[in-house]
Amino acid sequence: QKEVEQDPGPLSVPEGAIVSLNCTYSNSAFQYFMWYRQYSRKGPELLMYTYSSGNKEDGRFTAQVDKSSKYISLFIRDSQPSDSATYLCAMKQGGSEKLVFGKGTKLTVNP
Amino acid sequence: AAGVIQSPRHLIKEKRETATLKCYPIPRHDTVYWYQQGPGQDPQFLISFYEKMQSDKGSIPDRFSAQQFSDYHSELNMSSLELGDSALYFCASTSTGQGEYEQYFGPGTRLTVT
């Protein structure tokens, strides 16, 4: 079993929809949680960064971390066709430099 | 804003050859990370450097080595290349000395081994 599980999708939604992306993890030592957006053949682009549990909002994006359930989420409001990409969750434990990624969810927002 | 720079962007090598990938971190970032992403896979951590010292090591083959230089740029040296080494290689950077942990990725080097 992978340390980080993420449904690969694909996920297809109409423009303007609210998108919910999720990851679960098994390592309770993870403390730092990130969401990346990756367009085809490009580098991962950091969207959100959260330390420990809680919510964080940045424009149309909201990240949630529930450490008790080992579950993290990314919500995208008013989704746009330009949001079409693969979304990767990533996490890190204190004392380690290594980011552990989920497999990524491929999202398509249809005009 | 300045981003992580990687060179070359594309590289084609034959089996058993050697390749060198370069990474220039975001200015004032002191930590560099290397990741390998195979087709349809998530990035896998290879190695990291903080202030020119190796800080962590992942699934990096013995055929690969890396270092960080005094100007904080890093190079990944890959020898005895195998077909399975064909992948996207990403470099990421952050400013650990400033208590930052978010890793910012470069555009990647696409290595093809034939």
Tab-separated table of C-alpha atoms in Angstrom, chain A residues 7-109:
chain	number	residue	atom	x	y	z
A	7	ASP	CA	-7.873	8.773	-7.046
A	8	PRO	CA	-6.376	9.255	-10.520
A	9	GLY	CA	-9.739	10.119	-12.058
A	10	PRO	CA	-10.143	11.330	-14.703
A	11	LEU	CA	-12.547	13.944	-13.394
A	12	SER	CA	-14.595	16.006	-15.844
A	13	VAL	CA	-16.731	18.962	-14.722
A	14	PRO	CA	-18.525	21.884	-16.394
A	15	GLU	CA	-17.126	25.387	-16.131
A	16	GLY	CA	-18.174	27.082	-12.913
A	17	ALA	CA	-18.480	23.848	-10.919
A	18	ILE	CA	-16.955	23.313	-7.507
A	19	VAL	CA	-14.235	20.685	-7.678
A	20	SER	CA	-13.217	18.513	-4.741
A	21	LEU	CA	-9.920	16.644	-4.846
A	22	ASN	CA	-8.781	14.348	-2.054
A	23	CYS	CA	-5.901	12.302	-0.735
A	24	THR	CA	-5.583	9.867	2.120
A	25	TYR	CA	-2.352	8.852	3.777
A	26	SER	CA	-1.108	6.250	6.193
A	27	ASN	CA	1.977	7.868	7.753
A	28	SER	CA	0.903	9.808	10.848
A	29	ALA	CA	4.312	11.547	10.885
A	30	PHE	CA	3.394	13.702	7.888
A	31	GLN	CA	3.173	17.340	9.008
A	32	TYR	CA	3.508	19.410	5.831
A	33	PHE	CA	0.904	19.154	3.101
A	34	MET	CA	1.023	20.610	-0.377
A	35	TRP	CA	-1.051	20.651	-3.536
A	36	TYR	CA	0.582	20.989	-6.925
A	37	ARG	CA	-0.891	21.552	-10.369
A	38	GLN	CA	0.928	19.984	-13.285
A	39	TYR	CA	0.191	20.692	-16.921
A	40	SER	CA	1.262	18.114	-19.466
A	41	ARG	CA	5.074	17.911	-19.807
A	42	LYS	CA	5.578	20.788	-17.343
A	43	GLY	CA	6.927	21.027	-13.828
A	44	PRO	CA	4.587	20.809	-10.817
A	45	GLU	CA	3.362	24.272	-9.779
A	46	LEU	CA	2.801	24.830	-6.066
A	47	LEU	CA	-0.810	25.845	-5.349
A	48	MET	CA	-1.285	25.475	-1.612
A	49	TYR	CA	0.857	24.701	1.414
A	50	THR	CA	-0.478	23.798	4.855
A	51	TYR	CA	1.297	22.906	8.056
A	52	SER	CA	-0.526	20.439	10.317
A	53	SER	CA	-4.333	20.482	10.503
A	54	GLY	CA	-6.696	23.220	9.431
A	55	ASN	CA	-7.970	25.164	6.453
A	56	LYS	CA	-6.253	27.594	4.146
A	57	GLU	CA	-7.850	29.714	1.467
A	58	ASP	CA	-6.231	31.454	-1.496
A	59	GLY	CA	-8.564	32.967	-4.045
A	60	ARG	CA	-10.659	30.199	-5.596
A	61	PHE	CA	-8.652	27.484	-3.841
A	62	THR	CA	-9.210	26.051	-0.353
A	63	ALA	CA	-7.029	23.382	1.224
A	64	GLN	CA	-8.165	21.334	4.195
A	65	VAL	CA	-6.137	18.964	6.361
A	66	ASP	CA	-7.728	16.534	8.822
A	67	LYS	CA	-4.867	14.759	10.552
A	68	SER	CA	-7.186	12.704	12.748
A	69	SER	CA	-8.646	11.098	9.625
A	70	LYS	CA	-5.397	11.274	7.618
A	71	TYR	CA	-7.321	13.033	4.864
A	72	ILE	CA	-6.576	16.165	2.875
A	73	SER	CA	-8.706	18.030	0.354
A	74	LEU	CA	-8.405	20.735	-2.236
A	75	PHE	CA	-11.520	22.634	-3.312
A	76	ILE	CA	-11.631	24.739	-6.453
A	77	ARG	CA	-14.521	27.199	-6.707
A	78	ASP	CA	-15.837	28.597	-9.988
A	79	SER	CA	-13.650	26.223	-11.972
A	80	GLN	CA	-12.267	27.456	-15.282
A	81	PRO	CA	-11.082	25.613	-18.404
A	82	SER	CA	-7.571	26.838	-17.536
A	83	ASP	CA	-7.785	24.728	-14.354
A	84	SER	CA	-7.646	21.611	-16.533
A	85	ALA	CA	-4.493	19.810	-15.385
A	86	THR	CA	-3.282	17.005	-13.141
A	87	TYR	CA	-3.450	17.833	-9.435
A	88	LEU	CA	-0.924	16.169	-7.153
A	89	CYS	CA	-1.053	16.084	-3.399
A	90	ALA	CA	2.295	15.874	-1.632
A	91	MET	CA	3.325	15.585	1.969
A	92	LYS	CA	6.421	15.623	4.101
A	93	GLN	CA	7.332	14.629	7.626
A	94	GLY	CA	9.432	16.743	9.935
A	95	GLY	CA	13.135	15.911	9.751
A	96	SER	CA	12.877	14.574	6.208
A	97	GLU	CA	13.387	16.510	2.999
A	98	LYS	CA	11.506	14.030	0.875
A	99	LEU	CA	8.108	14.922	-0.563
A	100	VAL	CA	5.829	11.925	-1.014
A	101	PHE	CA	3.356	12.425	-3.819
A	102	GLY	CA	-0.005	10.968	-4.655
A	103	LYS	CA	-0.496	9.593	-8.156
A	104	GLY	CA	-2.332	12.755	-9.242
A	105	THR	CA	-5.918	13.396	-10.359
A	106	LYS	CA	-6.461	14.462	-13.957
A	107	LEU	CA	-9.092	17.213	-14.087
A	108	THR	CA	-10.842	18.552	-17.170
A	109	VAL	CA	-13.075	21.629	-16.928
